[in-house]
Short mmCIF file of C-alpha atoms in Angstrom, two decimals:
data_model
loop_
_atom_site.label_atom_id
_atom_site.label_comp_id
_atom_site.label_asym_id
_atom_site.label_seq_id
_atom_site.Cartn_x
_atom_site.Cartn_y
_atom_site.Cartn_z
CA UNK A 32 -19.47 45.65 18.25
CA UNK A 33 -19.24 49.33 19.05
CA UNK A 34 -17.68 51.74 16.58
CA UNK A 35 -14.34 52.72 18.05
CA UNK A 36 -10.79 53.41 16.91
CA UNK A 37 -10.20 53.53 13.18
CA UNK A 38 -13.82 52.64 12.39
CA UNK A 39 -14.98 55.67 14.35
CA UNK A 40 -12.43 57.95 12.68
CA UNK A 41 -13.42 56.74 9.22
CA UNK A 42 -17.10 57.22 9.93
CA UNK A 43 -16.62 60.94 10.67
CA UNK A 44 -14.01 61.84 8.03
CA UNK A 45 -13.84 65.41 6.74
CA UNK A 46 -12.35 67.22 3.73
CA UNK A 47 -8.61 67.40 3.15
CA UNK A 48 -6.49 66.77 6.19
CA UNK A 49 -9.35 67.35 8.61
CA UNK A 50 -10.86 64.34 10.33
CA UNK A 51 -14.22 66.06 10.82
CA UNK A 52 -16.22 68.72 9.06
CA UNK A 53 -16.57 70.60 12.33
CA UNK A 54 -12.79 70.95 12.55
CA UNK A 55 -12.64 72.29 9.01
CA UNK A 56 -15.35 74.89 9.74
CA UNK A 57 -13.60 75.94 12.97
CA UNK A 58 -10.20 76.36 11.31
CA UNK A 59 -11.76 78.31 8.44
CA UNK A 60 -13.46 80.64 10.89
CA UNK A 61 -10.25 81.16 12.89
CA UNK A 62 -8.29 81.83 9.71
CA UNK A 63 -10.89 84.38 8.59
CA UNK A 64 -10.72 86.12 11.97
CA UNK A 65 -6.92 86.11 11.93
CA UNK A 66 -6.88 87.47 8.37
CA UNK A 67 -9.27 90.27 9.35
CA UNK A 68 -7.17 91.13 12.40
CA UNK A 69 -3.89 91.15 10.49
CA UNK A 70 -5.50 93.13 7.62
CA UNK A 71 -6.70 95.79 10.05
CA UNK A 72 -3.31 95.95 11.75
CA UNK A 73 -1.64 96.10 8.31
CA UNK A 74 -2.96 99.65 7.88
CA UNK A 75 -0.88 100.91 10.81
CA UNK A 76 2.07 98.79 9.72
CA UNK A 77 1.90 100.35 6.22
CA UNK A 78 1.76 103.86 7.75
CA UNK A 79 4.79 103.20 9.97
CA UNK A 80 6.72 101.55 7.12
CA UNK A 81 5.85 104.23 4.60
CA UNK A 82 4.18 101.92 2.08
CA UNK A 83 0.71 102.03 0.55
CA UNK A 84 -2.04 100.95 2.90
CA UNK A 85 -3.36 98.44 0.38
CA UNK A 86 -0.03 96.63 0.43
CA UNK A 87 -0.12 96.43 4.22
CA UNK A 88 -3.68 95.11 4.17
CA UNK A 89 -2.88 92.44 1.57
CA UNK A 90 0.24 91.43 3.51
CA UNK A 91 -1.76 91.14 6.73
CA UNK A 92 -4.57 89.10 5.12
CA UNK A 93 -2.13 86.66 3.53
CA UNK A 94 -0.15 86.26 6.76
CA UNK A 95 -3.27 85.81 8.90
CA UNK A 96 -4.73 83.23 6.50
CA UNK A 97 -1.85 80.86 7.34
CA UNK A 98 -3.84 79.84 10.42
CA UNK A 99 -5.99 77.56 8.24
CA UNK A 100 -3.16 74.99 8.10
CA UNK A 101 -2.57 74.94 11.85
CA UNK A 102 -3.50 71.25 12.26
CA UNK A 103 -1.29 70.04 9.41
CA UNK A 104 1.72 72.36 9.82
CA UNK A 105 1.62 73.90 13.32
CA UNK A 106 5.34 74.71 13.21
CA UNK A 107 4.88 76.82 10.07
CA UNK A 108 1.98 78.75 11.67
CA UNK A 109 4.05 79.54 14.78
CA UNK A 110 7.03 80.62 12.67
CA UNK A 111 4.80 82.95 10.62
CA UNK A 112 3.37 84.46 13.80
CA UNK A 113 6.90 85.01 15.16
CA UNK A 114 7.98 86.55 11.86
CA UNK A 115 5.15 89.13 11.83
CA UNK A 116 5.45 89.96 15.52
CA UNK A 117 7.72 92.98 14.80
CA UNK A 118 4.92 94.35 12.58
CA UNK A 119 2.68 94.25 15.68
CA UNK A 120 0.12 91.93 14.08
CA UNK A 121 -0.91 88.23 14.29
CA UNK A 122 -1.78 88.05 18.01
CA UNK A 123 -4.69 85.66 17.42
CA UNK A 124 -2.58 83.53 15.12
CA UNK A 125 0.21 83.39 17.70
CA UNK A 126 -2.10 82.27 20.51
CA UNK A 127 -3.92 79.64 18.44
CA UNK A 128 -0.68 78.46 16.82
CA UNK A 129 1.05 77.93 20.17
CA UNK A 130 -1.99 76.04 21.48
CA UNK A 131 -2.07 73.78 18.42
CA UNK A 132 1.69 73.22 18.60
CA UNK A 133 1.56 72.23 22.29
CA UNK A 134 -1.40 69.88 21.71
CA UNK A 135 0.31 68.08 18.82
CA UNK A 136 2.46 64.93 18.91
CA UNK A 137 5.68 66.85 18.26
CA UNK A 138 8.64 66.38 20.62
CA UNK A 139 8.70 68.57 23.70
CA UNK A 140 12.03 70.12 22.76
CA UNK A 141 10.54 71.55 19.55
CA UNK A 142 7.50 72.86 21.42
CA UNK A 143 9.71 74.44 24.07
CA UNK A 144 12.05 76.01 21.50
CA UNK A 145 9.27 77.61 19.45
CA UNK A 146 7.43 78.74 22.59
CA UNK A 147 10.65 80.33 23.83
CA UNK A 148 11.18 82.09 20.49
CA UNK A 149 7.61 83.40 20.56
CA UNK A 150 8.04 84.60 24.15
CA UNK A 151 11.32 86.32 23.34
CA UNK A 152 9.90 88.01 20.20
CA UNK A 153 6.84 89.24 22.07
CA UNK A 154 9.01 90.47 24.95
CA UNK A 155 11.27 92.49 22.66
CA UNK A 156 8.43 93.95 20.59
CA UNK A 157 6.42 94.96 23.68
CA UNK A 158 9.50 96.43 25.34
CA UNK A 159 10.19 98.64 22.32
CA UNK A 160 6.55 99.61 21.83
CA UNK A 161 5.89 100.53 25.49
CA UNK A 162 9.15 102.46 25.66
CA UNK A 163 8.25 104.43 22.51
CA UNK A 164 4.81 105.21 23.88
CA UNK A 165 6.30 106.48 27.13
CA UNK A 166 8.81 108.63 25.26
CA UNK A 167 5.99 110.16 23.22
CA UNK A 168 4.24 110.97 26.45
CA UNK A 169 1.30 108.66 25.88
CA UNK A 170 1.85 107.02 29.28
CA UNK A 171 3.32 108.96 32.20
CA UNK A 172 4.58 106.14 34.47
CA UNK A 173 7.90 105.19 36.06
CA UNK A 174 10.67 103.28 34.33
CA UNK A 175 9.56 100.09 36.11
CA UNK A 176 6.48 99.90 33.96
CA UNK A 177 8.38 99.09 30.75
CA UNK A 178 9.83 95.72 31.82
CA UNK A 179 6.71 94.92 33.81
CA UNK A 180 4.39 95.46 30.89
CA UNK A 181 6.71 93.66 28.50
CA UNK A 182 7.13 90.57 30.67
CA UNK A 183 3.47 90.43 31.64
CA UNK A 184 2.27 90.70 28.04
CA UNK A 185 4.82 88.15 26.76
CA UNK A 186 3.90 85.66 29.49
CA UNK A 187 0.18 86.24 28.97
CA UNK A 188 0.44 85.70 25.23
CA UNK A 189 2.66 82.58 25.51
CA UNK A 190 2.13 80.59 28.72
CA UNK A 191 -1.68 80.10 28.74
CA UNK A 192 -1.97 78.68 25.19
CA UNK A 193 1.07 76.44 25.70
CA UNK A 194 -0.16 75.06 29.04
CA UNK A 195 -3.69 74.57 27.72
CA UNK A 196 -2.36 72.84 24.63
CA UNK A 197 -0.19 70.50 26.71
CA UNK A 198 -3.18 69.60 28.86
CA UNK A 199 -5.50 68.99 25.91
CA UNK A 200 -2.83 66.94 24.10
CA UNK A 201 -2.22 64.77 27.16
CA UNK A 202 -5.96 64.27 27.63
CA UNK A 203 -6.39 63.42 23.95
CA UNK A 204 -3.60 60.85 24.12
CA UNK A 205 -5.15 59.37 27.24
CA UNK A 206 -8.53 59.04 25.53
CA UNK A 207 -6.92 57.41 22.49
CA UNK A 208 -5.09 55.00 24.77
CA UNK A 209 -8.32 54.12 26.56
CA UNK A 210 -10.10 53.67 23.23
CA UNK A 211 -7.33 51.35 22.01
CA UNK A 212 -7.54 49.37 25.23
CA UNK A 213 -11.30 49.10 24.85
CA UNK A 214 -10.89 47.88 21.27
CA UNK A 215 -8.25 45.39 22.37
CA UNK A 216 -10.43 44.16 25.22
CA UNK A 217 -13.40 43.81 22.89
CA UNK A 218 -11.33 41.77 20.44
CA UNK A 219 -10.02 39.60 23.26
CA UNK A 220 -13.54 39.00 24.57
CA UNK A 221 -14.72 38.06 21.10
CA UNK A 222 -11.76 35.71 20.71
CA UNK A 223 -12.45 34.17 24.11
CA UNK A 224 -16.10 33.68 23.18
CA UNK A 225 -15.10 31.95 19.94
CA UNK A 226 -12.62 29.74 21.77
CA UNK A 227 -15.20 28.95 24.44
CA UNK A 228 -17.66 27.92 21.74
CA UNK A 229 -15.01 25.74 20.09
CA UNK A 230 -14.14 24.13 23.43
CA UNK A 231 -17.82 23.55 24.18
CA UNK A 232 -18.29 21.90 20.79
CA UNK A 233 -15.19 19.78 21.36
CA UNK A 234 -16.45 18.80 24.82
CA UNK A 235 -19.84 17.85 23.40
CA UNK A 236 -18.14 15.70 20.75
CA UNK A 237 -15.98 14.00 23.36
CA UNK A 238 -19.01 13.38 25.55
CA UNK A 239 -20.96 11.89 22.64
CA UNK A 240 -18.03 9.60 21.85
CA UNK A 241 -17.72 8.53 25.48
CA UNK A 242 -21.45 7.81 25.76
CA UNK A 243 -21.41 5.81 22.52
CA UNK A 244 -18.44 3.79 23.76
CA UNK A 245 -20.08 3.08 27.11
CA UNK A 246 -23.36 2.08 25.46
CA UNK A 247 -21.52 -0.24 23.10
CA UNK A 248 -19.53 -1.91 25.86
CA UNK A 249 -22.54 -2.32 28.13
CA UNK A 250 -25.01 -3.62 25.56
CA UNK A 251 -22.97 -5.42 22.90
CA UNK A 252 -21.61 -8.20 25.11
CA UNK A 253 -24.89 -8.99 26.87
CA UNK A 254 -26.96 -8.92 23.70
CA UNK A 255 -24.39 -10.98 21.78
CA UNK A 256 -24.55 -13.71 24.43
CA UNK A 257 -28.32 -13.53 24.41
CA UNK A 258 -28.37 -14.08 20.64
CA UNK A 259 -25.94 -16.99 20.95
CA UNK A 260 -28.04 -18.62 23.68
CA UNK A 261 -31.22 -18.00 21.72
CA UNK A 262 -29.70 -19.77 18.71
CA UNK A 263 -28.63 -22.68 20.92
CA UNK A 264 -32.09 -22.76 22.49
CA UNK A 265 -33.65 -23.04 19.06
CA UNK A 266 -31.30 -25.91 18.15
CA UNK A 267 -31.86 -28.03 21.29
CA UNK A 268 -35.47 -27.15 22.14
CA UNK A 269 -36.84 -30.47 20.87
CA UNK A 270 -33.85 -32.74 21.49
CA UNK A 271 -32.92 -31.68 25.05
CA UNK A 272 -35.70 -29.82 26.89
CA UNK A 273 -33.67 -29.52 30.11
CA UNK A 274 -30.81 -27.80 28.30
CA UNK A 275 -33.33 -25.58 26.53
CA UNK A 276 -34.76 -24.50 29.88
CA UNK A 277 -31.26 -23.77 31.15
CA UNK A 278 -30.45 -21.68 28.08
CA UNK A 279 -33.74 -19.81 28.41
CA UNK A 280 -32.89 -18.99 32.03
CA UNK A 281 -29.48 -17.71 30.94
CA UNK A 282 -31.06 -15.51 28.29
CA UNK A 283 -33.42 -14.05 30.87
CA UNK A 284 -30.61 -13.36 33.34
CA UNK A 285 -28.48 -11.65 30.70
CA UNK A 286 -31.45 -9.61 29.51
CA UNK A 287 -32.14 -8.42 33.05
CA UNK A 288 -28.45 -7.54 33.56
CA UNK A 289 -28.40 -5.60 30.30
CA UNK A 290 -31.56 -3.70 31.29
CA UNK A 291 -30.13 -2.90 34.72
CA UNK A 292 -26.92 -1.48 33.24
CA UNK A 293 -28.90 0.52 30.68
CA UNK A 294 -31.12 2.01 33.40
CA UNK A 295 -28.09 3.04 35.43
CA UNK A 296 -26.44 4.70 32.44
CA UNK A 297 -29.60 6.49 31.33
CA UNK A 298 -30.13 7.72 34.89
CA UNK A 299 -26.67 9.28 34.92
CA UNK A 300 -27.30 10.87 31.52
CA UNK A 301 -30.63 12.34 32.61
CA UNK A 302 -29.19 13.82 35.78
CA UNK A 303 -26.28 15.22 33.80
CA UNK A 304 -28.64 16.83 31.28
CA UNK A 305 -30.64 18.49 34.06
CA UNK A 306 -27.51 19.82 35.67
CA UNK A 307 -26.22 21.19 32.36
CA UNK A 308 -29.53 22.97 31.73
CA UNK A 309 -29.44 24.63 35.16
CA UNK A 310 -25.84 25.71 34.63
CA UNK A 311 -26.56 27.16 31.19
CA UNK A 312 -29.42 29.20 32.68
CA UNK A 313 -27.24 30.48 35.51
CA UNK A 314 -24.11 31.58 33.63
CA UNK A 315 -23.66 34.19 30.89
CA UNK A 316 -23.02 33.26 27.29
CA UNK A 317 -19.32 34.18 27.47
CA UNK A 318 -18.75 31.42 30.04
CA UNK A 319 -20.23 28.62 27.93
CA UNK A 320 -16.86 26.94 27.53
CA UNK A 321 -16.17 27.08 31.27
CA UNK A 322 -19.63 25.70 32.07
CA UNK A 323 -19.21 22.89 29.56
CA UNK A 324 -15.85 21.99 31.04
CA UNK A 325 -17.33 22.06 34.53
CA UNK A 326 -20.23 19.87 33.42
CA UNK A 327 -17.85 17.37 31.83
CA UNK A 328 -15.74 17.33 34.98
CA UNK A 329 -18.85 16.82 37.10
CA UNK A 330 -19.95 13.99 34.82
CA UNK A 331 -16.57 12.34 35.16
CA UNK A 332 -16.78 12.81 38.91
CA UNK A 333 -20.13 11.02 38.95
CA UNK A 334 -18.60 8.19 36.95
CA UNK A 335 -15.66 8.00 39.35
CA UNK A 336 -17.97 7.91 42.36
CA UNK A 337 -19.86 5.02 40.88
CA UNK A 338 -16.70 3.29 39.68
CA UNK A 339 -16.64 1.08 42.71
CA UNK A 340 -19.93 -0.50 41.55
CA UNK A 341 -18.66 -1.09 37.99
CA UNK A 342 -16.87 -4.10 36.58
CA UNK A 343 -13.34 -4.95 37.70
CA UNK A 344 -10.73 -7.64 37.10
CA UNK A 345 -12.23 -9.91 39.73
CA UNK A 346 -15.31 -10.22 37.49
CA UNK A 347 -13.31 -11.69 34.62
CA UNK A 348 -13.97 -15.24 35.88
CA UNK A 349 -17.73 -14.62 35.72
CA UNK A 350 -17.30 -13.12 32.26
CA UNK A 351 -15.48 -16.21 31.05
CA UNK A 352 -18.14 -18.41 32.64
CA UNK A 353 -20.85 -16.64 30.66
CA UNK A 354 -18.92 -17.17 27.44
CA UNK A 355 -18.33 -20.82 28.30
CA UNK A 356 -22.03 -21.25 28.97
CA UNK A 357 -22.66 -19.88 25.48
CA UNK A 358 -20.54 -22.70 24.02
CA UNK A 359 -17.13 -21.05 23.81
CA UNK A 360 -14.06 -23.05 24.80
CA UNK A 361 -12.14 -20.45 26.77
CA UNK A 362 -9.28 -20.68 29.28
CA UNK A 363 -7.64 -18.11 31.52
CA UNK A 364 -4.00 -17.82 32.55
CA UNK A 365 -2.73 -15.25 35.03
CA UNK A 366 0.92 -14.25 35.45
CA UNK A 367 2.28 -12.33 38.41
CA UNK A 368 0.68 -11.50 41.71
CA UNK A 369 -2.84 -10.13 41.42
CA UNK A 370 -3.40 -6.77 43.11
CA UNK A 371 -5.89 -3.93 43.20
CA UNK A 372 -5.59 -1.16 40.62
CA UNK A 373 -7.35 2.14 40.16
CA UNK A 374 -11.03 1.74 39.29
CA UNK A 375 -10.60 3.25 35.83
CA UNK A 376 -7.72 0.88 35.03
CA UNK A 377 -9.66 -2.20 36.16
CA UNK A 378 -12.74 -1.14 34.22
CA UNK A 379 -10.69 -0.59 31.06
CA UNK A 380 -8.98 -3.98 31.40
CA UNK A 381 -12.34 -5.67 31.96
CA UNK A 382 -13.90 -3.91 28.96
CA UNK A 383 -11.02 -4.94 26.69
CA UNK A 384 -11.47 -8.60 27.63
CA UNK A 385 -15.26 -8.31 27.37
CA UNK A 386 -15.22 -6.72 23.92
CA UNK A 387 -12.61 -9.18 22.64
CA UNK A 388 -14.81 -12.10 23.74
CA UNK A 389 -17.82 -10.43 22.13
CA UNK A 390 -15.93 -10.23 18.85
CA UNK A 391 -15.11 -13.93 19.09
CA UNK A 392 -18.83 -14.69 19.50
CA UNK A 393 -19.61 -12.51 16.49
CA UNK A 394 -16.89 -13.52 14.06
CA UNK A 395 -15.44 -16.85 15.27
CA UNK A 396 -18.20 -18.76 17.02
CA UNK A 397 -16.98 -22.06 18.43
CA UNK A 398 -13.29 -21.10 18.26
CA UNK A 399 -11.13 -21.91 21.23
CA UNK A 400 -10.06 -18.73 23.02
CA UNK A 401 -7.14 -18.01 25.34
CA UNK A 402 -7.25 -15.12 27.80
CA UNK A 403 -4.00 -14.05 29.46
CA UNK A 404 -3.51 -11.50 32.22
CA UNK A 405 -0.04 -10.37 33.32
CA UNK A 406 0.44 -8.33 36.50
CA UNK A 407 3.80 -6.57 36.17
CA UNK A 408 5.62 -4.05 38.32
CA UNK A 409 4.37 -0.89 36.64
CA UNK A 410 1.72 -2.14 34.24
CA UNK A 411 -0.96 -4.70 33.56
CA UNK A 412 -1.12 -6.55 30.24
CA UNK A 413 -3.98 -8.52 28.75
CA UNK A 414 -4.31 -10.63 25.64
CA UNK A 415 -7.30 -12.38 24.08
CA UNK A 416 -6.46 -14.73 21.22
CA UNK A 417 -8.80 -17.12 19.45
CA UNK A 418 -7.95 -19.99 17.18
CA UNK A 419 -9.57 -20.43 13.76
CA UNK A 420 -13.25 -21.38 14.16
CA UNK A 421 -14.44 -24.83 13.12
CA UNK A 422 -16.11 -24.82 9.75
CA UNK A 423 -19.24 -26.46 11.11
CA UNK A 424 -19.54 -23.96 13.94
CA UNK A 425 -18.98 -21.06 11.54
CA UNK A 426 -21.71 -22.29 9.27
CA UNK A 427 -24.22 -22.72 12.08
CA UNK A 428 -23.23 -19.62 14.09
CA UNK A 429 -25.86 -17.02 14.89
CA UNK A 430 -25.59 -13.99 12.67
CA UNK A 431 -24.62 -11.05 14.87
CA UNK A 432 -24.45 -7.54 13.37
CA UNK A 433 -21.21 -5.62 13.73
CA UNK A 434 -20.83 -1.87 13.61
CA UNK A 435 -17.04 -1.90 13.57
CA UNK A 436 -16.82 0.18 16.76
CA UNK A 437 -15.53 -2.46 19.16
CA UNK A 438 -11.84 -2.23 18.31
CA UNK A 439 -12.07 1.56 18.04
CA UNK A 440 -13.60 1.81 21.51
CA UNK A 441 -10.98 -0.50 23.03
CA UNK A 442 -8.17 1.52 21.46
CA UNK A 443 -9.62 4.81 22.72
CA UNK A 444 -9.97 3.48 26.26
CA UNK A 445 -6.40 2.15 26.40
CA UNK A 446 -4.79 5.18 24.77
CA UNK A 447 -6.68 7.53 27.11
CA UNK A 448 -4.80 5.90 30.02
CA UNK A 449 -1.44 6.15 28.26
CA UNK A 450 -1.33 2.49 27.27
CA UNK A 451 -0.62 0.54 24.10
CA UNK A 452 -3.20 -1.34 22.05
CA UNK A 453 -2.51 -3.81 19.21
CA UNK A 454 -4.97 -6.02 17.33
CA UNK A 455 -4.84 -8.12 14.21
CA UNK A 456 -5.02 -11.62 12.70
CA UNK A 457 -2.57 -14.32 13.70
CA UNK A 458 -0.50 -16.53 11.41
CA UNK A 459 -2.65 -19.52 12.36
CA UNK A 460 -5.81 -17.84 11.07
CA UNK A 461 -7.18 -16.60 14.35
CA UNK A 462 -7.32 -13.09 15.84
CA UNK A 463 -5.40 -11.48 18.70
CA UNK A 464 -6.15 -8.44 20.84
CA UNK A 465 -3.36 -7.17 23.11
CA UNK A 466 -3.27 -4.20 25.47
CA UNK A 467 -0.83 -2.85 28.04
CA UNK A 468 -2.00 -0.28 30.59
CA UNK A 469 0.27 1.59 33.07
CA UNK A 470 -0.53 0.69 36.64
CA UNK A 471 -0.14 4.28 37.89
#
C-alpha cells in the first residue's frame, strides 16, 4: 500500500503544531523578518509618539514576532496587524496573516470580516499619512492623489493575499479530497481482492464436493454390484458353471460401464482444468473471484450440455434389473402419469434410487426392496424401502466398505433443487429413503 492520508501526515510530523519541519523553519524565518521590520519601524513610531527609541524597537519586535503562530492562530495574527497599523508598522505581518487566514478552514464570513477590517484600517492610515505628507510639501500633487493612493495601497495590501490564500486553500482541500478518495479506493480494492479470494476458495470447495459426489454416485453402485456378483460367482462356480459364466459376464459388463463413466468424468475434469489455467493466465489477480465463478459456470454448462446423455428416470427399470440380477428381490410401483422433467431433476431422482439400492446391497443383502415413484402436479416423489435382511443372507453377504457419504450426497443433491430428503430406519427393522423434488 502507498503511504497516504494520516500515514503520510504522521511520517512527516514536525515540532509543536507544525506538521513538517519545513513549515516550522519557514514560519520562524517569516517571524524573524517581521520582527526586524517592525523593530526598524518602531524607531520612527517612538519619535512620533515621543517615547524612547528602545521602547519602540522592543514593541515592534514583540508585535512582529506574533507571525510565528500564524498557522495555529491566524485570527490573532491578523488582529495584531490591524492593531499596529496606525503605528505604520507590520506590513509583512498583515500580508502573510491575511494569506494564512484566507487559506485556512475558517468560515468565509470571518475571513471577509477580518479582511474588510484590515482594508479599512489600511485605507484610513494611508489617507492620513498621504494627506500629512502633502501638507508638509513632500508631494506636490492634486487633491485627487490622496484618495487614489489610499485606495490603491489598501487594495494592494489586502486583495492579493486574500485571493491567493483562497485559491491555495481551495486547492489544498481538493488535494485532500483526492487523497481521501484514493485511500478509500485502495481500501475498497483490497476488500474486493479479499472477498474475491474468499469466493474463489468457496467455489473450489464447492467444486471439490460436487466432484466427490459425482465420483461416488458413478463408481459406488457399479462396483458394489460387481462385488456382489463376484461373491455369487465364487459361491456357484463349482455347483452351477452356467450361472457362474453368466455372473462373470455381468461383472465384465458392469466393469466396462464403470470405466466408461469414469473416463467421461475425467475427460470433463481435464478440460475444465485446462480452461481454468488459461483463464488464470489471462486475467489479473484482482479478478480471481470472477474467473473462478466463470469457470464454475462454464463447468456447469458443460454438465448441462451433456445432461441429455446422463441417466434419467427411464433408466430406473434397467437399474432395478441389475439389482435383481445381483440377487435382490426388488419391485417397482409408479403412481401418476409419467412425464419428462428437466435433465437435472431426472438425474437427481435416478441417483437417489441408485444410491439407495447400493446401500441395500451394502448393509441389507438379500432384503426385499420396494421402489416407489409418484408423479404429482408440481413435484416428483421417490421412496426406496427395504425389509429386514434374512439372517442367512446377512451372514453370507459380501463385505462392502462404506464411507458414509451416500446419504450425505443424496441430501445435498435434493436440497440443491429445493426438495426435501428424509432417511432412517423403519419400525419393522428395515431402512427407508424418501425424497421429494419440485418439478419446476
